[in-house]
CSV table of C-alpha atoms in Angstrom, one decimal:
chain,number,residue,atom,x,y,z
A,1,UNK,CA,36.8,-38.1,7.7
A,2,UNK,CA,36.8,-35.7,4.4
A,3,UNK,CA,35.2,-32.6,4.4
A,4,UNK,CA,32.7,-33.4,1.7
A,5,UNK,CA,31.8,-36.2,4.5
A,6,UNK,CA,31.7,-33.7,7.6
A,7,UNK,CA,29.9,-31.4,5.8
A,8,UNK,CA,26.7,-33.5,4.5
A,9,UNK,CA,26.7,-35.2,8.1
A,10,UNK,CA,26.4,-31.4,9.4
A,11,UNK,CA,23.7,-30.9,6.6
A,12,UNK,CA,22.0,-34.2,7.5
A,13,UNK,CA,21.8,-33.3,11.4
A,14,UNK,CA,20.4,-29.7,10.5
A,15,UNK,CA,18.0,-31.0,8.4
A,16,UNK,CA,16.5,-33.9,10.6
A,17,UNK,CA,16.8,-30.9,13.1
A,18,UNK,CA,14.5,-28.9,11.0
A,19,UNK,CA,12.2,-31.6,10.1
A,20,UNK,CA,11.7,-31.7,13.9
A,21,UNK,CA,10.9,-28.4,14.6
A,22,UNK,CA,8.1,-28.4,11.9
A,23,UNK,CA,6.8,-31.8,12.9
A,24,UNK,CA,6.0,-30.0,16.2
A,25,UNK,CA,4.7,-26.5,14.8
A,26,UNK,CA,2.2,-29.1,12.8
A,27,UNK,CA,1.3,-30.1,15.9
A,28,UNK,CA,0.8,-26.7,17.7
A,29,UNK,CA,-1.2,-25.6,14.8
A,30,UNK,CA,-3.4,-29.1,15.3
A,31,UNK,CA,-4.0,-28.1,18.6
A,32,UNK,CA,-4.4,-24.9,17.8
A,33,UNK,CA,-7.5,-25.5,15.5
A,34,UNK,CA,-9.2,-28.0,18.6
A,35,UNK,CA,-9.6,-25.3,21.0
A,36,UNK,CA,-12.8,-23.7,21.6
A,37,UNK,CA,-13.5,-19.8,20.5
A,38,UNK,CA,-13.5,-18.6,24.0
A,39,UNK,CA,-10.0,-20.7,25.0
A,40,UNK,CA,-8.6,-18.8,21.9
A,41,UNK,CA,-9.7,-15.7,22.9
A,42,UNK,CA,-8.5,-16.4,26.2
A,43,UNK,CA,-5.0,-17.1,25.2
A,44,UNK,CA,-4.5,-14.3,22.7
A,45,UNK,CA,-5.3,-11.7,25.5
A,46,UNK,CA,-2.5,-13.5,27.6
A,47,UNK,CA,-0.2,-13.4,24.9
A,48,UNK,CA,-1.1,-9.6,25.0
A,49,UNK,CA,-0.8,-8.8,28.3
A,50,UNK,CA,2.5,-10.6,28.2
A,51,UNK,CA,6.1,-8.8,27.6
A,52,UNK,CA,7.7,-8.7,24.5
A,53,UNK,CA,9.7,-12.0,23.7
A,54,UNK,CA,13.5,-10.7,23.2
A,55,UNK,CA,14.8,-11.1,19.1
A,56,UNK,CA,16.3,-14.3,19.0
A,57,UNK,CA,18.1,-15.1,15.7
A,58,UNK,CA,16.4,-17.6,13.6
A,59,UNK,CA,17.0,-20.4,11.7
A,60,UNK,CA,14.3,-19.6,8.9
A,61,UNK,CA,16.5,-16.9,7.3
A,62,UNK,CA,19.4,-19.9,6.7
A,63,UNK,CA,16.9,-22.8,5.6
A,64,UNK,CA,14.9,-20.1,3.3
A,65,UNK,CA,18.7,-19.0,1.6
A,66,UNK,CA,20.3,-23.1,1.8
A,67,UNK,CA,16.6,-23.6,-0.5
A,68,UNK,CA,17.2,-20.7,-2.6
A,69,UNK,CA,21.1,-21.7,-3.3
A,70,UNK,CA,21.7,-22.9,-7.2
A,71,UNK,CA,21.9,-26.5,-7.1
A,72,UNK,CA,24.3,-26.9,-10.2
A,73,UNK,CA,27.2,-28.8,-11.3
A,74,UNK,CA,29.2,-25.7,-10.5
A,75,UNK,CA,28.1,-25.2,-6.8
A,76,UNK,CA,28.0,-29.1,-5.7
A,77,UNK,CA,31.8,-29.0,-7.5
A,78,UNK,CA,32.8,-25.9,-4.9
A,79,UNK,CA,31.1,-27.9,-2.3
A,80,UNK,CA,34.2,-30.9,-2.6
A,81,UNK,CA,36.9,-28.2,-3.5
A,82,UNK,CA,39.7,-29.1,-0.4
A,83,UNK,CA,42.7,-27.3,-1.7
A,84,UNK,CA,41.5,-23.3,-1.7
A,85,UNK,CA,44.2,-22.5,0.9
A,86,UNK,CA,47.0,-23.0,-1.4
A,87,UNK,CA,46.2,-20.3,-3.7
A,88,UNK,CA,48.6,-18.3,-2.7
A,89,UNK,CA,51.3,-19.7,-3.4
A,90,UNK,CA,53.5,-17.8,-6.3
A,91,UNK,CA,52.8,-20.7,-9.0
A,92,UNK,CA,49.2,-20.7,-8.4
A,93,UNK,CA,49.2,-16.9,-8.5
A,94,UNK,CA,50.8,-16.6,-12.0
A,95,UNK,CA,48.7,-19.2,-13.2
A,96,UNK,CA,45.4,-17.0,-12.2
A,97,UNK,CA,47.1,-14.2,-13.5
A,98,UNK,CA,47.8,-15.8,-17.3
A,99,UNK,CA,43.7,-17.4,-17.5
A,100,UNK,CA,42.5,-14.1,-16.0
A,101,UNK,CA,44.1,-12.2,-19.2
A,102,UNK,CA,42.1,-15.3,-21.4
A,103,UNK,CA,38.7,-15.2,-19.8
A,104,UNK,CA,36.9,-16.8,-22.7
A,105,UNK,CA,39.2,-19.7,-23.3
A,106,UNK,CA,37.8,-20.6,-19.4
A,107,UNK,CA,34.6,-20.3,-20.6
A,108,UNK,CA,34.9,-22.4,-23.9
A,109,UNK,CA,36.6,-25.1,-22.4
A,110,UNK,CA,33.7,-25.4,-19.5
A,111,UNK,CA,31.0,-25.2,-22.3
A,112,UNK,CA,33.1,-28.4,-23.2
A,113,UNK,CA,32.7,-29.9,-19.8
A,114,UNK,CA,29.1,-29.8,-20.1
A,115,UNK,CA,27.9,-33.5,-21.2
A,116,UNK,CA,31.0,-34.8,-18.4
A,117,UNK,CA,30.9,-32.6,-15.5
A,118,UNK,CA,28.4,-33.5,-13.3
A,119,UNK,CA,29.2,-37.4,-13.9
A,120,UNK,CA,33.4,-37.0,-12.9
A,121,UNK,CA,32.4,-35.0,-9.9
A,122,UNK,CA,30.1,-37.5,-8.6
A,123,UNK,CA,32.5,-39.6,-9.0
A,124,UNK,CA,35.4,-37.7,-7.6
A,125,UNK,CA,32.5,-36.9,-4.5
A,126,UNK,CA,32.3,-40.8,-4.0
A,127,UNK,CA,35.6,-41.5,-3.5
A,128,UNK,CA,36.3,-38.5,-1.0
A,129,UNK,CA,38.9,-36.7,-3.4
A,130,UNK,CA,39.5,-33.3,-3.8
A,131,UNK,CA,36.7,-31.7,-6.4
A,132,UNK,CA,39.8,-30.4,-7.8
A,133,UNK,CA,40.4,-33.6,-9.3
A,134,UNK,CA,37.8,-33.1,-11.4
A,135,UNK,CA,39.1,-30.4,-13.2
A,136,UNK,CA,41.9,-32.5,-14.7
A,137,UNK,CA,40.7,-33.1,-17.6
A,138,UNK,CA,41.0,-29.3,-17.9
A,139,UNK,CA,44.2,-29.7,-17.7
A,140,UNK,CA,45.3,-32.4,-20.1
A,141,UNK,CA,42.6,-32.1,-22.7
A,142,UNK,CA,40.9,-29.0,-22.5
A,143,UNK,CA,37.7,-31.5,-21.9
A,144,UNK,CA,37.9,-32.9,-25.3
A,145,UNK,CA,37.4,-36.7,-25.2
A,146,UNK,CA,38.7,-37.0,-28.7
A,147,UNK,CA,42.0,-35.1,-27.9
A,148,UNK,CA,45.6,-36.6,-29.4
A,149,UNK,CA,48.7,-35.6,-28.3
A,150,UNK,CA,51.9,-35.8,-30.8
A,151,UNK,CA,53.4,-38.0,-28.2
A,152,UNK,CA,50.5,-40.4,-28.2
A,153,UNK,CA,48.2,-39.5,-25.6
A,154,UNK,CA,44.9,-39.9,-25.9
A,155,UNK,CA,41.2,-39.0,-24.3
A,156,UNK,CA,40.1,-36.7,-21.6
A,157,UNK,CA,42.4,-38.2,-19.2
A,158,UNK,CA,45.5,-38.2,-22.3
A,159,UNK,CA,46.6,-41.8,-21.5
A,160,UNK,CA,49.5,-43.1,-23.2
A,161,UNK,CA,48.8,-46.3,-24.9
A,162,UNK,CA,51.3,-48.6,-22.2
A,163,UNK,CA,49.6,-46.9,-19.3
A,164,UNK,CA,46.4,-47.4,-21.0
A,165,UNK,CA,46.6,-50.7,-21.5
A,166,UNK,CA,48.1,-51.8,-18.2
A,167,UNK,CA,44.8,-50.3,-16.4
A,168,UNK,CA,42.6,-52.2,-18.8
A,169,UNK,CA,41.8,-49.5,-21.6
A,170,UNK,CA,41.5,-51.6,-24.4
A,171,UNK,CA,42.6,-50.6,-27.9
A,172,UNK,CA,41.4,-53.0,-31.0
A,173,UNK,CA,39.8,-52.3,-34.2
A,174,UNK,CA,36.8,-50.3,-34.0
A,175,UNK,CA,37.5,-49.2,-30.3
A,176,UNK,CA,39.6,-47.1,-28.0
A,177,UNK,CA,39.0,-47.3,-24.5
A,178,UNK,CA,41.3,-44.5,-23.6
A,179,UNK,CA,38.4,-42.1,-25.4
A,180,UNK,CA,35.8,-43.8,-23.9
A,181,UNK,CA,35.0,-41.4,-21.1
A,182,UNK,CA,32.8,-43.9,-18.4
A,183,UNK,CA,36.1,-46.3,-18.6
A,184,UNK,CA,38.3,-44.1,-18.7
A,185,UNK,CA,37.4,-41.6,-16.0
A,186,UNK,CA,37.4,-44.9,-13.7
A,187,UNK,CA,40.6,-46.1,-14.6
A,188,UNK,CA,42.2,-42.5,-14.0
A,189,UNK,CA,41.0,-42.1,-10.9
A,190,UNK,CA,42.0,-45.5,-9.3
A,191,UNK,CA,45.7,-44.7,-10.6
A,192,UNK,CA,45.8,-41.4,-9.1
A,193,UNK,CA,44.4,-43.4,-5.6
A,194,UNK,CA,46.6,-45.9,-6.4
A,195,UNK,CA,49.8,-43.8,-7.1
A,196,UNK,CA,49.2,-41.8,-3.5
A,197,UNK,CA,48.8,-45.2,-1.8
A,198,UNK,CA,51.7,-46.9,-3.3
A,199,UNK,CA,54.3,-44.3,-3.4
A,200,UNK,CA,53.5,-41.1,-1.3
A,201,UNK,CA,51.6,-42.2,2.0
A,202,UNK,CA,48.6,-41.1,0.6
A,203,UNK,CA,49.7,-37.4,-0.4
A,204,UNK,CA,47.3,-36.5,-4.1
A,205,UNK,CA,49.9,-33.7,-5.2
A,206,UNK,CA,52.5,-35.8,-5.3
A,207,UNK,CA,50.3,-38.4,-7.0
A,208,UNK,CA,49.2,-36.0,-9.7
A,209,UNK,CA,53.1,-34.8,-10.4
A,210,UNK,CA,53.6,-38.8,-11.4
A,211,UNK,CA,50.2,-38.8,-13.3
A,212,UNK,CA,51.9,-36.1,-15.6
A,213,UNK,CA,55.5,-37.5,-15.1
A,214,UNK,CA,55.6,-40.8,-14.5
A,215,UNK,CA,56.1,-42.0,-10.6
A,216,UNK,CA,60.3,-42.4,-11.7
A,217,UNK,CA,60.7,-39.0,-12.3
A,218,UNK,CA,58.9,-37.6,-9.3
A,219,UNK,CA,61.0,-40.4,-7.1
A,220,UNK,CA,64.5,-39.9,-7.5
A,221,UNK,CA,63.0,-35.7,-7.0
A,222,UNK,CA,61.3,-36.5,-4.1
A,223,UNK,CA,65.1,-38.6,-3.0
A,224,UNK,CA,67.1,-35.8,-4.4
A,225,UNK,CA,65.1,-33.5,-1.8
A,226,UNK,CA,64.9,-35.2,1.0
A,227,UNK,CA,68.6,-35.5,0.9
A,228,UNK,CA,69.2,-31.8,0.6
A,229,UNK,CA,66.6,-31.1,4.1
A,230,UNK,CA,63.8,-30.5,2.0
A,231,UNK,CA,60.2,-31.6,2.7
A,232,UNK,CA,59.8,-33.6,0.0
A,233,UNK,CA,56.1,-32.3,-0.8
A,234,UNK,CA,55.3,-31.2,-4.0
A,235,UNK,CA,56.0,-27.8,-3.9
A,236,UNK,CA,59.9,-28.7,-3.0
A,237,UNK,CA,60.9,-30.6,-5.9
A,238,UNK,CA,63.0,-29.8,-8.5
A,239,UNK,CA,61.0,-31.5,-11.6
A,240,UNK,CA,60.3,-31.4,-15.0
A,241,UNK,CA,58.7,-28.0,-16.4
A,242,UNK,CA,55.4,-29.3,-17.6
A,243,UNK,CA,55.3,-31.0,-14.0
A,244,UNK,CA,56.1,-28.2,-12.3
A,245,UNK,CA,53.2,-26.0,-13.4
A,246,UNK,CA,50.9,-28.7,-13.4
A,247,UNK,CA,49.4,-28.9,-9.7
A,248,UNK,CA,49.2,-25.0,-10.0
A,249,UNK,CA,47.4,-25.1,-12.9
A,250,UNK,CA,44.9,-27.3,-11.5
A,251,UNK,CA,44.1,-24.8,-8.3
A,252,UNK,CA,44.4,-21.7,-10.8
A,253,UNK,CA,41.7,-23.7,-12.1
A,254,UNK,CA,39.3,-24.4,-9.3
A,255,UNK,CA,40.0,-20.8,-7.4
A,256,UNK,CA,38.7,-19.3,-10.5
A,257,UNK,CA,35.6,-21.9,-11.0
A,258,UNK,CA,35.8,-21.0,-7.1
A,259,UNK,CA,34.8,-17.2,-7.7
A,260,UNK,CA,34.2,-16.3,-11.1
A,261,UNK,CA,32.9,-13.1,-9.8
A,262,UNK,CA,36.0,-11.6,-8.6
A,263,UNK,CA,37.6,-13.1,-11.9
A,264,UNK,CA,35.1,-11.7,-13.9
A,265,UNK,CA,34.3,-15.1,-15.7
A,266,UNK,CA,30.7,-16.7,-16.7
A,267,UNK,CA,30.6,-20.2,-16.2
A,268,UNK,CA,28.1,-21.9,-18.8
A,269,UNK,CA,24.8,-23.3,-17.1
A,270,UNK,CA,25.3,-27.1,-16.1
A,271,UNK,CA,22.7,-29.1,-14.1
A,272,UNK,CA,24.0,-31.2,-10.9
A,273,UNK,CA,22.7,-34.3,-12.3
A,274,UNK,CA,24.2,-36.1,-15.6
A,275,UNK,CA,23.4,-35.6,-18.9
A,276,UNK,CA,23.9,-39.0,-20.5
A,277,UNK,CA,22.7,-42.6,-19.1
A,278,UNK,CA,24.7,-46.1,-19.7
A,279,UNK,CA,22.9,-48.5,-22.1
A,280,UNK,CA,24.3,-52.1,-21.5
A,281,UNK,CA,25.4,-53.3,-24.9
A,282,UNK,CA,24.0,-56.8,-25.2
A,283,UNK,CA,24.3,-57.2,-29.6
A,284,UNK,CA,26.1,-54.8,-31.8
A,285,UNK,CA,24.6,-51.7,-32.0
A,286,UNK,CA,25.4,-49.0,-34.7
A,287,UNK,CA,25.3,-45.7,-33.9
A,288,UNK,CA,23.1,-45.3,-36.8
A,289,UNK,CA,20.6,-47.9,-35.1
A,290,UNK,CA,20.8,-46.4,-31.9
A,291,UNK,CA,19.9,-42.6,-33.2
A,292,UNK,CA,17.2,-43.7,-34.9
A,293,UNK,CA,15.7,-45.7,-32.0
A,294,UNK,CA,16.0,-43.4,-29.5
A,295,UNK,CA,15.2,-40.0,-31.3
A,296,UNK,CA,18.4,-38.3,-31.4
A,297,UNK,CA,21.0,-37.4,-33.9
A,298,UNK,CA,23.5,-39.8,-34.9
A,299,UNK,CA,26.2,-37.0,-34.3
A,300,UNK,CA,24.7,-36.5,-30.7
A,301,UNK,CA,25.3,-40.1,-30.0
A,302,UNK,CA,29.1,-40.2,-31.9
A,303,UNK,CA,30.2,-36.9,-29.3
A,304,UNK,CA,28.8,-39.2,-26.6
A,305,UNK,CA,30.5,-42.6,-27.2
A,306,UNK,CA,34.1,-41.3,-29.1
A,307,UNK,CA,35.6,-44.6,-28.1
A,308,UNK,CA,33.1,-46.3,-31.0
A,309,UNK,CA,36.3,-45.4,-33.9
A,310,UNK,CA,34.2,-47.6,-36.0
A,311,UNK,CA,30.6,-46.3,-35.5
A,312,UNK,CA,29.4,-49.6,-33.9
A,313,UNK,CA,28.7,-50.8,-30.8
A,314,UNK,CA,30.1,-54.6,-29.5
A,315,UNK,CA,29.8,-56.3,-26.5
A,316,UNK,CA,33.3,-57.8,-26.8
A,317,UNK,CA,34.4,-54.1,-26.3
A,318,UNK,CA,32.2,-51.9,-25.5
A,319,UNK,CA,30.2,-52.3,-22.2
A,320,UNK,CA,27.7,-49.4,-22.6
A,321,UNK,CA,26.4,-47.3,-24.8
A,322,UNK,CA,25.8,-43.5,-23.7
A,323,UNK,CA,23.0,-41.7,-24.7
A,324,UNK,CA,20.7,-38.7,-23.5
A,325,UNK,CA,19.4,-39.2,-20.0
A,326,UNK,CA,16.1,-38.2,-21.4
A,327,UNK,CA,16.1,-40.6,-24.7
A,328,UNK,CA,17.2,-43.4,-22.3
A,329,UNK,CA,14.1,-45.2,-22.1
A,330,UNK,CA,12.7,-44.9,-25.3
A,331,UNK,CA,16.3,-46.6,-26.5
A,332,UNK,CA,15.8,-49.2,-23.9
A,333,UNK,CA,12.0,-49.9,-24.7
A,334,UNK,CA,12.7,-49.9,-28.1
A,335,UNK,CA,16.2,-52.4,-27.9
A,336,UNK,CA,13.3,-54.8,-25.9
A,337,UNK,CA,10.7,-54.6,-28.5
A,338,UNK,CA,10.4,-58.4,-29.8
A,339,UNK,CA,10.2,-56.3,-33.0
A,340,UNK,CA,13.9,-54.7,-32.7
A,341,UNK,CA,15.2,-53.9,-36.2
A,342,UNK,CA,18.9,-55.4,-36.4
A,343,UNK,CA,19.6,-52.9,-39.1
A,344,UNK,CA,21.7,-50.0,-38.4
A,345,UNK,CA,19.3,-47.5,-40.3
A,346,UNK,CA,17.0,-47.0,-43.3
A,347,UNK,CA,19.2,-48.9,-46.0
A,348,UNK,CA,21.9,-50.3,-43.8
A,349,UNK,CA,22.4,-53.9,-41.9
A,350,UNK,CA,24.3,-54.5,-39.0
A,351,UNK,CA,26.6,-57.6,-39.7
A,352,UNK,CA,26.1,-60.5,-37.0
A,353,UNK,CA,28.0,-63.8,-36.2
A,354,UNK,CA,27.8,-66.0,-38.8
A,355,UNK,CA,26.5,-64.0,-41.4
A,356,UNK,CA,27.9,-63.8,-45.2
A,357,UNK,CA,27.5,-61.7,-48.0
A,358,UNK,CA,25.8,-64.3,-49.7
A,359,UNK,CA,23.0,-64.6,-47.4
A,360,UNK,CA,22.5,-61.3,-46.2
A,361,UNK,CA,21.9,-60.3,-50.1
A,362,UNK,CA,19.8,-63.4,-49.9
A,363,UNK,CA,17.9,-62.2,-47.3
A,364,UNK,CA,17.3,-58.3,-48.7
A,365,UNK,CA,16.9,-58.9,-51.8
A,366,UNK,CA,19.8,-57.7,-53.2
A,367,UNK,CA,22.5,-59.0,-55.7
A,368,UNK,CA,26.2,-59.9,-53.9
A,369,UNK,CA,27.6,-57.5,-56.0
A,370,UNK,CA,25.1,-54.5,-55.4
A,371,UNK,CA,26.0,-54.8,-51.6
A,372,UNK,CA,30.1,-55.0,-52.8
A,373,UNK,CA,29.3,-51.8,-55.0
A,374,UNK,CA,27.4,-49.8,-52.6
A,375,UNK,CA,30.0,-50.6,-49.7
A,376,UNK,CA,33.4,-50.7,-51.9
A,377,UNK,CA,34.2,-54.1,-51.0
A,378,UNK,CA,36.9,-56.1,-53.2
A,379,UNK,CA,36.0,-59.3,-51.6
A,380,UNK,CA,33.4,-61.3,-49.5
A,381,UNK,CA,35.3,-60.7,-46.1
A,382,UNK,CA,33.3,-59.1,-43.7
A,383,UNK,CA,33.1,-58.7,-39.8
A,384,UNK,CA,30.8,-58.7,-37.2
A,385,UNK,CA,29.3,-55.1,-36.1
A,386,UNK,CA,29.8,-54.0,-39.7
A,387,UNK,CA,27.5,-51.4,-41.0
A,388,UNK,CA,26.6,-52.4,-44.7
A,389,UNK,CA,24.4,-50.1,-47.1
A,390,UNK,CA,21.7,-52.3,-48.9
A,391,UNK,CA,20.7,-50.5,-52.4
A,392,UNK,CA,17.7,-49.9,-53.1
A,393,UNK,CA,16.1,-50.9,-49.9
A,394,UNK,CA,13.7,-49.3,-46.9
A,395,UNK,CA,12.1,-50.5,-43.8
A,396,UNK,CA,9.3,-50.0,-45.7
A,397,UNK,CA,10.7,-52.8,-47.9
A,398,UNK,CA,11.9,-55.1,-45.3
């Protein structure tokens, strides 16, 4: 059993405890309120004339603080943290030591976090892992979804193309799912299971060292250890620099997200509930479209879907569409409307199977070569989920 499990059994056994006890105060008071005047009287002289009850501690004080405790993304994140006991170990120390001389670089790269955090830990909490694999991301891209490494890495999880496409992150013209964050997030976290499983009798460390330097590196390590007496954990191989700092990166990390008092570090304010919600993608659906129907900025909508390369939304690629958790339903009520506008925005068409230029300038009004002029087109050649301009039109217009 984890201790993220343990503990909310604990939590669920208090508070059915304390749901008891005031079931049965209710009940007191109930009674209270059917006795007579004089069998009140009665009793309060008794409870007078009888000695003091010795101080007992009480619960209230610890049910009245457990209420009062700020129920972030920060403090359900500590809540999952498993691997605070490590800390101390030299690595981990230096580590502390170089972001504690960098406080605001800590902060700046959680103010990143904010749209992502409280999703990847309830999905790390799910699956019983560490909450320090959340912080990864931290780690390999600073929390920027759009992130490139010169060796090809992509994303917040910096996938290389080949591993990338062997867990089903597709890459084809107009998307990337290494930068799409939902599918991407998923995808890291079953290798990192599936890693443990495979190679390492279930040990994450050892998992994460292969996540940075491929599971053949940290093998003929772990051989090359074993064979010399070592352990063969983590901390007792002989690997690759980046590798080696990469595990205590990840707890110098979480001890600091752990007590950014004592490090003297404000974290930004992030709620314990996600920011964005997954719109199924059922037609394509330009960004442009989407902004306008659910009342956000089109920019707002690009920093939440960075695997959309082409601005556009396809259900041959793209499963959902993420957009404000508060804008959700207004998208969705409006994508039902029998009266849904297929255009992208004011003055632009979304192109659907089957169309051509030829009919679509049919159909708005508009010459052939006023849509090839407005969009830079050579040719007639166009594809579905294309955003054209129209000239000279409006929904007004239309």
């Amino acid at each position: 059993m984890t201790y993220h499990t343990k503990r909310h059994k604990l939590i669920g056994l208090a508070s059915a405890t304390a749901l008891m006890g005031s079931l049965m105060l209710a009940g007191a008071y109930s009674q209270a309120a059917s006795l007579s005047a004089e069998q009140r009287l009665n009793a309060q002289a008794r409870q007078a004339a009888a000695p003091a009850a010795p101080d007992l501690p009480s619960d209230r004080h610890f049910w009245d603080a457990l209420a009062l405790e700020p129920q972030d993304a920060w403090s359900r994140l500590r809540a999952s943290l498993q691997w605070q006991d490590g800390i101390h170990e030299p690595r981990v120390q230096q580590w502390i030591d170089h972001y504690r001389q960098s406080p605001h670089n800590i902060v700046e790269i959680t103010e990143r976090a904010r749209p992502w955090l409280a999703w990847i830990v309830e999905q790390v909490e799910e699956r019983g892992l560490p909450g320090e694999i959340a912080l990864i991301p931290f780690v390999e891209s600073s929390f920027d979804p759009t992130a490139r490494s010169h060796r090809g890495a992509a994303g917040l999880w910096q996938f290389m193309p080949g591993t990338g496409d062997a867990l089903g992150l597709r890459r084809v013209r107009g998307y990337d799912g290494r930068l799409d964050v939902v599918a991407s997030t998923r995808a890291a976290l079953d290798y990192i299971e599936l890693q443990a499983d495979q190679w390492y009798e279930g040990d994450l460390e050892l998992s994460l060292a292969a996540y940075n330097a491929g599971a053949g590196t940290v093998n003929r390590a772990r051989r090359n250890a074993l064979a010399q007496g070592e352990s063969g954990d983590y901390w007792s191989l002989s690997l690759p620099r980046e590798t080696m700092n990469y595990v205590p990166k990840l707890k110098a990390i979480a001890a600091i997200i752990n007590d950014p008092d004592k490090y003297q570090v404000a974290l930004p304010e992030i709620e314990d509930a996600p920011a964005f919600a997954k719109i199924p993608v059922e037609r394509p659906l330009a960004l442009d479209e989407a902004a306008r129907l659910s009342g956000v900025t089109r920019g707002e909508l690009a920093e939440l879907n960075p695997a959309l390369t082409s601005g556009t939304a396809n259900p041959s690629q793209a499963r959902v569409l993420l957009v404000p958790v508060d804008r959700a339903d207004t998208l969705m009520a409006r994508l039902d409307s029998p009266s849904a506008p297929t255009t992208a925005s004011q003055g632009s068409y979304v192109v659907r199977q089957g169309d051509s230029l030829s009919a679509i300038a049919s159909r708005q009004g508009v010459s052939v070569a006023q849509i090839r002029q407005a969009n830079g087109l050579n040719g007639d050649v166009i594809q579905p989920g294309q955003v054209l301009d129209l000239p000279g039109q409006s929904l007004a217009s239309r």
